[in-house]
Short mmCIF file of C-alpha atoms and ligand atoms in Angstrom, two decimals:
data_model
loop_
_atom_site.label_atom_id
_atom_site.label_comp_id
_atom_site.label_asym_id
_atom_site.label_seq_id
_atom_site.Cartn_x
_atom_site.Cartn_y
_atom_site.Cartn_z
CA UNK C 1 41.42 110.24 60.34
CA UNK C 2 40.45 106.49 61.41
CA UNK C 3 42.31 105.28 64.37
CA UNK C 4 45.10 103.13 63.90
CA UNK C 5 43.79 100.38 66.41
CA UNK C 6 47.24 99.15 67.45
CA UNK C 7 48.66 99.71 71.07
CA UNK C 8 51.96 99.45 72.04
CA UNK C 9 52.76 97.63 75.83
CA UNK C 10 55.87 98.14 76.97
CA UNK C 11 57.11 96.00 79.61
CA UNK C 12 60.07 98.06 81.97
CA UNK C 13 59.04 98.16 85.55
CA UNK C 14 62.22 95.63 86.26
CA UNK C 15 64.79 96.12 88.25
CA UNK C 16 67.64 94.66 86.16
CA UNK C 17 70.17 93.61 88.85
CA UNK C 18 72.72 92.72 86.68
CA UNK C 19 73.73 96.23 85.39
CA UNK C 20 74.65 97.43 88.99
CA UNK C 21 73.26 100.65 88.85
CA UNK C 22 71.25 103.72 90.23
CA UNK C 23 70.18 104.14 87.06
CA UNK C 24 67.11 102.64 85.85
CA UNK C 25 67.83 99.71 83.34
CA UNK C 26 65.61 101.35 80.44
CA UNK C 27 67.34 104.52 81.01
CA UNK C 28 70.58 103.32 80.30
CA UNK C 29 71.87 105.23 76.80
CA UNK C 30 73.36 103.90 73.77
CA UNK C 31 74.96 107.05 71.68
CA UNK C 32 72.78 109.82 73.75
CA UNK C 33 69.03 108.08 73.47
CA UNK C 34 67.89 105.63 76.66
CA UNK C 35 67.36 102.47 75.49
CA UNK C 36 63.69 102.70 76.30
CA UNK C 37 63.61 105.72 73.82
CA UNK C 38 64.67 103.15 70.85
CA UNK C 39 61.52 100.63 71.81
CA UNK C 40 59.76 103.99 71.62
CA UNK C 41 60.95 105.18 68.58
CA UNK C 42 60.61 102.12 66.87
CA UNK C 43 56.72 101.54 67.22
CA UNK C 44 56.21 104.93 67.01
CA UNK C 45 54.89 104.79 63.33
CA UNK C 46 53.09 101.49 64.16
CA UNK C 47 50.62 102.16 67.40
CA UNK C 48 48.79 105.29 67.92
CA UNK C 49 49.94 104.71 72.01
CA UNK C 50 51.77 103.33 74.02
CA UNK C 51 52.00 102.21 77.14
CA UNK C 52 55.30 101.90 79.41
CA UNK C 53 54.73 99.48 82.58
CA UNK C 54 57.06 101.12 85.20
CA UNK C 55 57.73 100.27 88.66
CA UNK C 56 61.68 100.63 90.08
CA UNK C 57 62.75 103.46 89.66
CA UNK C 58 58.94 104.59 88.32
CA UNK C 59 59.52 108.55 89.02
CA UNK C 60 62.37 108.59 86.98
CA UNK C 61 61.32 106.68 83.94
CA UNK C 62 58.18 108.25 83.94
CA UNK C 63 59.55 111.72 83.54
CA UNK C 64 61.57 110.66 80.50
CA UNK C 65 58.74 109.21 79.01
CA UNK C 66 56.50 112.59 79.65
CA UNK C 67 59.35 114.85 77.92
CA UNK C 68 60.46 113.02 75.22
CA UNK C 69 57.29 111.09 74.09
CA UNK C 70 53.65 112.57 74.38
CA UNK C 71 51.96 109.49 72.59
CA UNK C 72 53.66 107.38 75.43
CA UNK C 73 52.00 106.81 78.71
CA UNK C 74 53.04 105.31 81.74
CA UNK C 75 51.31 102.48 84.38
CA UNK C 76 52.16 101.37 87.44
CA UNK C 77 52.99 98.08 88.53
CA UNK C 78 54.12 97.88 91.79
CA UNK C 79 54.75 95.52 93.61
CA UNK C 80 56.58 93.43 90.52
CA UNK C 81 54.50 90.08 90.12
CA UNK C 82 55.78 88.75 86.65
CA UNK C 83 54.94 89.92 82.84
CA UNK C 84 51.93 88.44 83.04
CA UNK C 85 50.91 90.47 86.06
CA UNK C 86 52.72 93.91 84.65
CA UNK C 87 50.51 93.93 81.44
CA UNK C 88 47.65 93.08 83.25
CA UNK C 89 48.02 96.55 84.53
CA UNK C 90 46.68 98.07 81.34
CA UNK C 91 43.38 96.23 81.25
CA UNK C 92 41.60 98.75 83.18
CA UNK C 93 42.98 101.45 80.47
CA UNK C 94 42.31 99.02 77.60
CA UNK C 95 38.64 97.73 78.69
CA UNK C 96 36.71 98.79 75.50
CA UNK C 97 39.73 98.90 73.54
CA UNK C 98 39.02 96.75 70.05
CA UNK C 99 42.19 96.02 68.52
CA UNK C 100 45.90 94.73 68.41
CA UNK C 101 48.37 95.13 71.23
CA UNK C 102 51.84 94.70 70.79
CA UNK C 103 54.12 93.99 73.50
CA UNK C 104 57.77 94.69 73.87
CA UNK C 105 60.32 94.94 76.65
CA UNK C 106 61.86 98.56 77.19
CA UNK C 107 65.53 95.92 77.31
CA UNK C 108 65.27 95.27 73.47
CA UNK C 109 66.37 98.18 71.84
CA UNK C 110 67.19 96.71 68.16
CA UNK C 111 63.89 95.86 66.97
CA UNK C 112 63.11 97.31 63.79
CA UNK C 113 59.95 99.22 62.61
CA UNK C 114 60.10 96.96 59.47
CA UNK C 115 60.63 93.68 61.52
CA UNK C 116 57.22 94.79 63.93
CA UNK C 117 55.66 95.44 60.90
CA UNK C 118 55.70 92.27 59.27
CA UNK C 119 55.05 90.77 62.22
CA UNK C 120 51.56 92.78 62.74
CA UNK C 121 50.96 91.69 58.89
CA UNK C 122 51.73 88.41 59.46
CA UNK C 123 49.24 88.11 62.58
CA UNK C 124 46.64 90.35 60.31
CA UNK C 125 46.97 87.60 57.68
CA UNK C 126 46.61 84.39 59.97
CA UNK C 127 43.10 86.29 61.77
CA UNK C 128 45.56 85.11 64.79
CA UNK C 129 44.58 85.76 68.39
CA UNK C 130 48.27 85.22 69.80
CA UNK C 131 50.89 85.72 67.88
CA UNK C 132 54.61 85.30 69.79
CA UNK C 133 57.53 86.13 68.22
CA UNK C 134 60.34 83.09 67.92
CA UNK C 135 63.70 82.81 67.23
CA UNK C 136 66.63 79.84 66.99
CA UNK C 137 69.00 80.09 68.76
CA UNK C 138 72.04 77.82 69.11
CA UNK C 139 72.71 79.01 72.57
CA UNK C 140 68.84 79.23 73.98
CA UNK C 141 69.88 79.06 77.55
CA UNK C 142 68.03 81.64 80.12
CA UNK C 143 65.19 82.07 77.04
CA UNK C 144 61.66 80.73 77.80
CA UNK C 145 61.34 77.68 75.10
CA UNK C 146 58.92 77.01 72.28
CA UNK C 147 57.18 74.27 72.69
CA UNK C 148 55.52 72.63 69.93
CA UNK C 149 52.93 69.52 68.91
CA UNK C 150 53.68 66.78 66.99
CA UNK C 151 52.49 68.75 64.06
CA UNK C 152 53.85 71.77 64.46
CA UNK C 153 51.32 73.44 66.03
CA UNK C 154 52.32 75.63 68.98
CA UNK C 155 51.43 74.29 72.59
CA UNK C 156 53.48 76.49 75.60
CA UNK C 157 56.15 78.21 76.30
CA UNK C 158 58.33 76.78 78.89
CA UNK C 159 60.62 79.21 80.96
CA UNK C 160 64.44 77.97 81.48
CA UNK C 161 63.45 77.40 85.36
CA UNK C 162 60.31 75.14 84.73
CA UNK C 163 61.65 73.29 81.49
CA UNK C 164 61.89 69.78 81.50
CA UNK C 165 65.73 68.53 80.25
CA UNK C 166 64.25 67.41 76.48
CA UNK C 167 61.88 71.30 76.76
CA UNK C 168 65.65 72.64 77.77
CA UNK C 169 67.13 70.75 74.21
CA UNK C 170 64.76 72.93 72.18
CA UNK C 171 66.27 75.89 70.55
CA UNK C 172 63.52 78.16 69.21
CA UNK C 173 62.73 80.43 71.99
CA UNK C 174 60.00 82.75 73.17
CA UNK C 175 61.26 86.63 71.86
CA UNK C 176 59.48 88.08 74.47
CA UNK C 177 56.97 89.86 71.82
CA UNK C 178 53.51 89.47 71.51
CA UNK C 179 50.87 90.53 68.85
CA UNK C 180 46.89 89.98 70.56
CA UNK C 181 43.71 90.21 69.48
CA UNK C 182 42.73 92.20 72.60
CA UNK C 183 38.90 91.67 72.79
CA UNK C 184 39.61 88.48 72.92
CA UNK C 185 42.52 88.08 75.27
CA UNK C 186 42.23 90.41 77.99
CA UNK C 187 40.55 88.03 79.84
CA UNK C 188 43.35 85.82 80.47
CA UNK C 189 44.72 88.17 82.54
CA UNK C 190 42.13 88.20 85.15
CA UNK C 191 42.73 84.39 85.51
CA UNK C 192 46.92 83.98 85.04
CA UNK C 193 48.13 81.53 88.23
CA UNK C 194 51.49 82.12 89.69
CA UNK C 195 52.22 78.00 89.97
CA UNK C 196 55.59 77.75 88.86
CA UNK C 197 59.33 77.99 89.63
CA UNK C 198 59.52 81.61 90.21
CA UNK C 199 56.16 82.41 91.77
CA UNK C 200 55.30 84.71 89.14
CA UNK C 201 52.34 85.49 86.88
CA UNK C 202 54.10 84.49 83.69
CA UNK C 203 52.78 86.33 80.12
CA UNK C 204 54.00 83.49 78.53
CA UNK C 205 50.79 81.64 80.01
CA UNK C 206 48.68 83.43 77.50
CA UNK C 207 49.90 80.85 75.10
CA UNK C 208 48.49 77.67 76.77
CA UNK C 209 45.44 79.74 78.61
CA UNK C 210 44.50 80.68 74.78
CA UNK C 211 44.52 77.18 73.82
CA UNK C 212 41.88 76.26 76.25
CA UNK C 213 39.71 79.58 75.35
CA UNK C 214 39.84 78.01 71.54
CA UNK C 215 42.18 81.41 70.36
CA UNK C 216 44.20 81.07 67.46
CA UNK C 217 47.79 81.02 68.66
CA UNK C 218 50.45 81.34 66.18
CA UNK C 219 54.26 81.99 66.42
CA UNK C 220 56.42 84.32 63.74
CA UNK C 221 60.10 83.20 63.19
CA UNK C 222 62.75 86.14 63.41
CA UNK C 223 65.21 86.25 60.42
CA UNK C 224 67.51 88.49 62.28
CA UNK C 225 68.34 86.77 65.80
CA UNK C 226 70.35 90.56 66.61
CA UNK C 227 66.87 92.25 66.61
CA UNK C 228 65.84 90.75 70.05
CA UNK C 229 69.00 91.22 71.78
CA UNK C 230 68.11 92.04 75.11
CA UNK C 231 70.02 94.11 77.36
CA UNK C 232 70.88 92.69 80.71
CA UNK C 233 74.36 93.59 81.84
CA UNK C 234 76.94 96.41 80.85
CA UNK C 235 78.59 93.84 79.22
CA UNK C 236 75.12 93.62 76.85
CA UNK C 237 74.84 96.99 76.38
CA UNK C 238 78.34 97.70 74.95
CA UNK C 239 77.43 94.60 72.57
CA UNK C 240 74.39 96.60 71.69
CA UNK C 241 75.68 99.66 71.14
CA UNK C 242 78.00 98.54 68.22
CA UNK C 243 75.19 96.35 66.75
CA UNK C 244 72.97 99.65 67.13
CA UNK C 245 76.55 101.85 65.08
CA UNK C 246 77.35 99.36 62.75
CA UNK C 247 73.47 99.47 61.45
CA UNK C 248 73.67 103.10 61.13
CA UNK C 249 77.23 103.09 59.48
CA UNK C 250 76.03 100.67 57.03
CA UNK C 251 73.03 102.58 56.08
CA UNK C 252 74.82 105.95 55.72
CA UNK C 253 77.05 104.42 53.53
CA UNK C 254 74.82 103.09 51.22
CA UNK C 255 72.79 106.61 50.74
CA UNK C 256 76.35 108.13 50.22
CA UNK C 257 78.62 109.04 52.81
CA UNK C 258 82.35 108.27 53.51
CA UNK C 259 82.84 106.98 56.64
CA UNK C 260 86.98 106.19 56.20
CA UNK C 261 87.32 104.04 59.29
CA UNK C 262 84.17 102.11 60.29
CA UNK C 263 85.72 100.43 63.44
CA UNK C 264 86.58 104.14 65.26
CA UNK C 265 83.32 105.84 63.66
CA UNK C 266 80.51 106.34 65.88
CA UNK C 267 76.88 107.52 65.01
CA UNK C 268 73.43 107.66 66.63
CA UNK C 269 70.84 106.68 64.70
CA UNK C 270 68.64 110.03 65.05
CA UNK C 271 71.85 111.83 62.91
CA UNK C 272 71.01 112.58 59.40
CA UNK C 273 74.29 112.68 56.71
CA UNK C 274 74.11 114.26 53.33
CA UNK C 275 75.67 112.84 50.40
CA UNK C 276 79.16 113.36 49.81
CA UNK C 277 80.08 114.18 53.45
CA UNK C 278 83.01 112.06 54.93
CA UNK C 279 83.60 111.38 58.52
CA UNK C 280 87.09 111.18 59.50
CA UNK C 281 88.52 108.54 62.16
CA UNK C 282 87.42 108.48 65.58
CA UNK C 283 84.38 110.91 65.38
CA UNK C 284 81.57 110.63 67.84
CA UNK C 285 78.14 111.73 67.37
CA UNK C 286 75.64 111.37 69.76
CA UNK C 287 71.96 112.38 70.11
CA UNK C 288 69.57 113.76 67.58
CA UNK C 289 71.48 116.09 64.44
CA UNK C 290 71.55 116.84 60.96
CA UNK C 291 74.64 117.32 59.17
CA UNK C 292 74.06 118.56 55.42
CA UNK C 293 76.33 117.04 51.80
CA UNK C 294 79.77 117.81 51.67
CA UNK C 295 80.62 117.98 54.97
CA UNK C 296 84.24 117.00 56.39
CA UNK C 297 83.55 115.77 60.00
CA UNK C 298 86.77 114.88 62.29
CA UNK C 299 89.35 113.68 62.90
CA UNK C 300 88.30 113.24 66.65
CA UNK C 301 85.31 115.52 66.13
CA UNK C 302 82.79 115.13 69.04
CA UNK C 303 79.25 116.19 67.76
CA UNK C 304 76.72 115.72 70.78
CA UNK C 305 73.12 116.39 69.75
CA UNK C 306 71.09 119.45 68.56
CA UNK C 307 73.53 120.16 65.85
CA UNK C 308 72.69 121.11 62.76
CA UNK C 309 75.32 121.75 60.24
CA UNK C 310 74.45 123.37 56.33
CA UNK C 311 76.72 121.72 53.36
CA UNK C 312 80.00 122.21 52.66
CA UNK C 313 81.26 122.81 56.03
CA UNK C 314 84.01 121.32 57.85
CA UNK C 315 83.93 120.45 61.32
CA UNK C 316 87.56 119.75 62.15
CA UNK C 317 90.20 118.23 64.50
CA UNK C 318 89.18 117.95 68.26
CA UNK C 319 86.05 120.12 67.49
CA UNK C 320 82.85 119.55 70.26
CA UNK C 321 79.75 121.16 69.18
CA UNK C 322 76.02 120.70 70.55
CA UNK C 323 73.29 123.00 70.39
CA UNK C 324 74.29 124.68 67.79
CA UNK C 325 73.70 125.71 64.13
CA UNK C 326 76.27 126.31 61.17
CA UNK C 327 75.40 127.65 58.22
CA UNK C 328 76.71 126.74 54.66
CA UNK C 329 80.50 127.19 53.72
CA UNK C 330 81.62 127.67 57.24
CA UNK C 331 84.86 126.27 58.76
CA UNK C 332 85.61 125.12 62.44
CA UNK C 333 89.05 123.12 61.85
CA UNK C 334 90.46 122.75 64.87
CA UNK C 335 90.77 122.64 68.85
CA UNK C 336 87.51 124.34 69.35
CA UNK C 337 84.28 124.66 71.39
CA UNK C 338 81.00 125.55 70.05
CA UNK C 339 77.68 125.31 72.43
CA UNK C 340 74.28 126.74 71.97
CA UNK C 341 75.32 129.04 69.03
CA UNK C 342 74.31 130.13 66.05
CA UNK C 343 76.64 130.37 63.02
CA UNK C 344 75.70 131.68 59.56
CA UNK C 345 77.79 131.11 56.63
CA UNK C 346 81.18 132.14 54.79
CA UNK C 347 82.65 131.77 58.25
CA UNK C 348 85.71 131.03 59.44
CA UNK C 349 86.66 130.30 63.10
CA UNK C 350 90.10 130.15 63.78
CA UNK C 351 92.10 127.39 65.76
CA UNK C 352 91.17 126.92 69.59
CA UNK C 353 88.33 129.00 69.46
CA UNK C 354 85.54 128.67 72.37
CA UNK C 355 82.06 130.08 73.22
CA UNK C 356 81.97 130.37 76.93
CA UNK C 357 78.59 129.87 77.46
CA UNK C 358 77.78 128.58 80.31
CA UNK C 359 77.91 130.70 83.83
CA UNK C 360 78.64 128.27 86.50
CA UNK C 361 78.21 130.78 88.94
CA UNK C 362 74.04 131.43 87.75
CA UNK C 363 73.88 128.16 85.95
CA UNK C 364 72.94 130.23 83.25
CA UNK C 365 73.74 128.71 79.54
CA UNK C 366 73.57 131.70 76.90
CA UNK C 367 73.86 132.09 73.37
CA UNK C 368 76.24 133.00 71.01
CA UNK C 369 75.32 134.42 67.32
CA UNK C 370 77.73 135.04 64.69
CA UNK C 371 76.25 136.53 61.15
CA UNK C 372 77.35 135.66 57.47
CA UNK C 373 80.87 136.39 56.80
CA UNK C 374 82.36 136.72 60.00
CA UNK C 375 86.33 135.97 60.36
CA UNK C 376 87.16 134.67 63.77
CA UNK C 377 91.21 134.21 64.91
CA UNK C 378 92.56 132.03 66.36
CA UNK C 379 92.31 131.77 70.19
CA UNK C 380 88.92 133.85 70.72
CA UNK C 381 87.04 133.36 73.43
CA UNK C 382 83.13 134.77 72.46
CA UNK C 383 82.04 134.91 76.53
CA UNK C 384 77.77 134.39 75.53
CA UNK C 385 75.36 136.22 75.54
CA UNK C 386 77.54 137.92 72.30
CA UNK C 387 76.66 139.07 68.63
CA UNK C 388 78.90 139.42 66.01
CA UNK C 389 77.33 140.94 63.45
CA UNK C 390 78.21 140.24 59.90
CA UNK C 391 81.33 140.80 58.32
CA UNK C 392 83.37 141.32 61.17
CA UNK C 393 86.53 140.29 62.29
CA UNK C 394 88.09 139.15 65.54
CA UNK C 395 92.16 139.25 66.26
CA UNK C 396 93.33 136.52 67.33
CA UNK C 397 93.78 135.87 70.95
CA UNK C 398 90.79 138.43 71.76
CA UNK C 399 88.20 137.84 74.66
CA UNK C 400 84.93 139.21 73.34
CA UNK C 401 82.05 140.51 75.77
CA UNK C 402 80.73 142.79 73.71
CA UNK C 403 78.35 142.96 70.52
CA UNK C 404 80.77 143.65 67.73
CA UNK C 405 78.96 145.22 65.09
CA UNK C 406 78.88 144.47 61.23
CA UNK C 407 82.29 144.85 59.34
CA UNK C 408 84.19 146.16 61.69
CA UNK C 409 87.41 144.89 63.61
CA UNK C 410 87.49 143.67 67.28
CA UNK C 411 90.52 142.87 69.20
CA UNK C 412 91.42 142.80 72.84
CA UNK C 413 95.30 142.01 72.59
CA UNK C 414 97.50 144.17 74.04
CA UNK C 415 100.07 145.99 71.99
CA UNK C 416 103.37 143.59 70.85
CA UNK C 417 106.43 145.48 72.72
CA UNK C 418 109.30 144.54 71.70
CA UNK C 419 112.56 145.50 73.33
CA UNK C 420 115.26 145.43 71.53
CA UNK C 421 118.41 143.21 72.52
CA UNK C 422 116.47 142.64 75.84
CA UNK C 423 118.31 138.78 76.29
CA UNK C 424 122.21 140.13 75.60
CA UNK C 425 121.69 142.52 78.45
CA UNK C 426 120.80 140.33 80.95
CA UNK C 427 123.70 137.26 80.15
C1 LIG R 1 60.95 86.80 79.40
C2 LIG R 1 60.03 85.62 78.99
C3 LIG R 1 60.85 84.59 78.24
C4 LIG R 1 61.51 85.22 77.04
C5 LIG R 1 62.33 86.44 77.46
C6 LIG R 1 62.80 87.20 76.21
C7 LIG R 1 58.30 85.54 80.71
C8 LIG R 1 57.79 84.81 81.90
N1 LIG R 1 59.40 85.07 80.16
O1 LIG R 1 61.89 86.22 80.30
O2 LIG R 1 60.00 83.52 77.81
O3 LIG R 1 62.32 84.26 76.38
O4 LIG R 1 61.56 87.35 78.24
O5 LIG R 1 63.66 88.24 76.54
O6 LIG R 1 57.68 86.47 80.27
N2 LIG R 1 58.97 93.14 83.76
C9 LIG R 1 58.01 93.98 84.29
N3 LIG R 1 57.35 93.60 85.42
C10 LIG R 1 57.59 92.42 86.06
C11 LIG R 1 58.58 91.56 85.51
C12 LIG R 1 59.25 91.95 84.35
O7 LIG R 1 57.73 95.05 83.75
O8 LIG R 1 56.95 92.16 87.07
C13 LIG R 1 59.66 93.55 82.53
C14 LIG R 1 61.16 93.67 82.69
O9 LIG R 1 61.52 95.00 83.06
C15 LIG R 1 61.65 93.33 81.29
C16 LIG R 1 60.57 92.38 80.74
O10 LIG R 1 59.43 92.55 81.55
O11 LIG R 1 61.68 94.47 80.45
C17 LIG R 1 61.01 90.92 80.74
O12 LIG R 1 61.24 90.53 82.08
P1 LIG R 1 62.44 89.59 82.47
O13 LIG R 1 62.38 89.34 83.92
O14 LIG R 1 63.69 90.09 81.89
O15 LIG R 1 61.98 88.25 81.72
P2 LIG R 1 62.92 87.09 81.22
O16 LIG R 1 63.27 86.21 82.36
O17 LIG R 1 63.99 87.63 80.39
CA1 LIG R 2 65.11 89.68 80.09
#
C-alpha cells in the first residue's frame, strides 16, 4: 500500500496552570476518553503517525499514548521553550520525511476528521507551503492575531502579548493548526529567534520566516468557531464536554434513536446506538460501547465502557454495567450491578441483583457467565468467578458461589418459619 505521507504533530508538553491539577492537562477526560485521545482519534484516519510533544508530566502521558494508540509516538521537549521550539523536536525524526505535517494541540479536543480534511484539501489545492488555520472571533482576546496585507495576503501572526493596539482590534485569529510542506519548512526551525514578549520560540514565526524563504503561506477560515475550542481551565472543559454530548446526541438522533430528554442525556462519542433504541432521562455512558436496536436504556442507567449490549434488551432503572456483554432479549430493570460478565440471551435478572466481582482483598476482578435462558431473582448476589449454565434459575435473595448447572434450581434462602400468633403472645 503507498504511504499516506501525512504526519500528525501534536503539541502537549504544557503545563496548563490554569486547571490546578496533578493531572496532566491532555489527560484530563471528557465522558471516559483524555482529551488528548480525541486529537488522536480524530487524525487517526488522516496521518499514518503521529507524534505527541510531551514534557510535564511526560511519564504519564507517554504511557497513555503507548496503550491506547500504537500509530502514536511520543518526543521529548524538555525544558519547555515555546511551540516553535516543541515541534522543532521532531525534525531529527522527520529529516527525510517528504510530505505534509499537521499540527494540533493535545487542548483542542473538538476538531473534526471532516474539518482536518478539508483543510489538508484545501492546502493540496493551493500547492501551499503554510497553511494556518483562522477563525473570527468576536471576542479574540488571549488568541495570536492574523495579520494581513493590504490585499489580503497573509503577513504574521501577532501573539496577544506582542500585538500592537490596531493588531489587538483584529478579530481573525491564529487556530493554532498548521498544514506544511515539510521539505520545505523544516528549516525554519533551526533558525526560529526567541525576541519577543514571552521569550519563547514562537511556531507562529513560521508564517513571516516563510515569507522571506519565498513559501507559499496561505490561511483556511473555520466555519465552525466550536471546533478549536481549546481547553484551558475546568471551567473550559465542562464547556467542552457538552459541546463534545450535544454533537453525539444530535447525530444519534438523526440515524434513529430516542433520546427523550437531551439536556440530562449523556453519551461518549466511541458508543454506538441501534435504531429504535431510546435512552431514558439522566443516563450516562461513558467510554467505548455498543448498544444494539431496540434497546430501552435508563432511567438513571450508568453504562461505563466495554459494554456491549444485543437488541431488544432493556437496561433499566439505576442499572451500572461495564465490561460486560448481554445478549439479545435480556432484561436488567432495576437496582443492579453488572461488571466483567457475560450474559446470553432470554434472560432475566431480577431487581437489585449484583456480580461481586471484584476481591479487594487479592485485587482480583473475576468473571461472571450466565448462559441463554437463565432466570435470576431478585436480590442475587453471583460472587465471580461463577457459571450459570443455561436454563437455570436462581431464588431470590440467594448468594451464589457455586457453578449452577443447566436447568436446574439454585437457592440459598433459608426456610420461611412462620410462627403462628407469635405478636399476641408477647403484648
Ligand atoms: C498558541 C498560538 C496562538 C494561537 C493559540 C490557539 C503560539 C506562539 N501561539 O497560543 O497564536 O492563537 O495557540 O490556541 O504558538 N506547548 C508545548 N511546548 C511548549 C509550549 C506549548 O508543547 O513549549 C503546547 C501546549 O501544551 C499547548 C500548545 O502547545 O497544547 C499551545 O500552547 P499554549 O501555550 O497554550 O499557546 P497559546 O498561548 O494558547
Ligand atoms: Ca492555549
Amino acid at each position: 500500500m503507498a504511504e499516506k505521507k501525512v504526519k500528525a504533530v501534536i503539541l502537549a508538553a504544557g503545563k496548563g496552570t490554569r486547571m490546578k491539577s496533578n493531572t496532566p492537562k491532555v489527560l484530563h477526560e471528557i465522558l471516559g476518553k483524555p482529551l488528548l485521545g480525541y486529537v488522536l482519534d480524530n487524525v487517526k484516519n488522516i496521518v499514518n503517525e503521529s507524534f505527541v510533544i510531551v514534557g510535564h508530566h511526560a511519564e504519564e502521558v507517554t504511557e497513555f499514548v503507548q496503550k491506547n494508540y500504537p500509530y502514536g509516538k511520543t518526543v521529548l521537549q524538555s525544558p519547555q521553550l515555546g511551540t516553535g521550539h516543541a515541534v522543532s523536536m521532531v525534525c531529527p525524526e522527520l529529516e527525510t520525511f517528504d510530505g505534509t505535517v499537521i499540527i494540533l494541540c493535545g487542548d483542542t479536543p473538538l476538531i473534526t476528521e471532516t474539518t482536518l480534511t478539508k483543510f489538508l484539501e484545501h492546502h493540496n489545492f493551493l500547492n501551499s507551503d503554510i497553511t494556518v488555520m483562522s477563525a473570527i472571533f468576536d471576542n479574540p482576546a488571549n488568541y495570536g492575531r492574523i495579520i494581513r496585507e493590504t490585499d489580503g495576503s497573509l503577513k504574521c501572526i501577532a501573539e496577544e502579548k506582542d500585538a500592537s493596539a490596531n493588531e489587538k482590534a483584529v478579530k481573525e485569529v491564529n487556530a493554532g493548526i498548521y498544514c506544511l510542506n515539510w521539505a520545505k519548512v523544516k528549516e525554519i526551525f533551526s533558525h526560529l529567534s526567541n525576541n519577543n514578549a514571552q521569550g519563547e520560540y514562537y511556531l507562529t514565526d513560521i508564517i513571516s520566516e516563510g515569507k522571506k524563504l519565498n513559501l507559499k503561506v496561505n490561511a483556511y477560515t473555520l466555519e465552525n468557531n466550536d471546533e478549536i475550542y481549546g481547553i484551558n481551565s475546568r471551567i473550559n472543559l465542562a464547556e467542552a464536554a457538552k459541546m463534545i454530548n450535544n454533537r453525539k446526541l444530535k447525530n444519534l438522533m438523526e440515524n434513529g434513536v430516542t433520546i427523550v430528554d437531551a439536556s440530562s442525556v449523556w453519551i461518549s462519542e466511541d458508543t454506538e446506538i441501534g435504531a429504535d433504541t431510546v435512552i431514558y432521562p439522566s443516563t450516562y455512558i461513558e467510554g467505548k460501547n455498543k448498544i444494539g436496536s431496540n434497546c430501552k436504556i435508563g432511567p438513571c442507567a450508568h453504562i461505563r465502557g466495554g459494554v456491549e449490549v444485543d437488541d431488544n434488551c432493556k437496561i433499566g432503572n439505576f442499572v451500572e454495567v461495564k465490561k460486560a456483554k448481554i445478549g439479545h432479549n435480556t432484561n436488567v430493570g432495576h437496582l443492579s450491578y453488572v461488571g466483567d460478565s457475560e450474559f446470553g440471551s432470554n434472560i432475566n435478572i431480577g431487581a437489585g441483583t449484583i456480580t461481586a466481582n471484584y476481591n479487594p482483598l487479592t485485587k482480583v476482578k473475576s468473571k461472571t457467565i450466565l448462559k441463554d435462558n437463565v432466570k435470576i431473582g431478585s436480590n442475587t448476589v453471583l460472587v465471580a468467578p461463577v457459571n450459570v449454565e443455561e436454563g437455570a434459575n436462581i431464588g431470590a435473595g440467594s448468594v451464589i458461589t457455586k457453578n449452577i448447572p443447566a436447568w436446574a434450581l439454585a437457592l440459598t434462602r433459608s426456610p420461611l418459619k412462620i410462627i403462628a400468633d407469635w405478636v399476641k403472645n408477647i403484648l
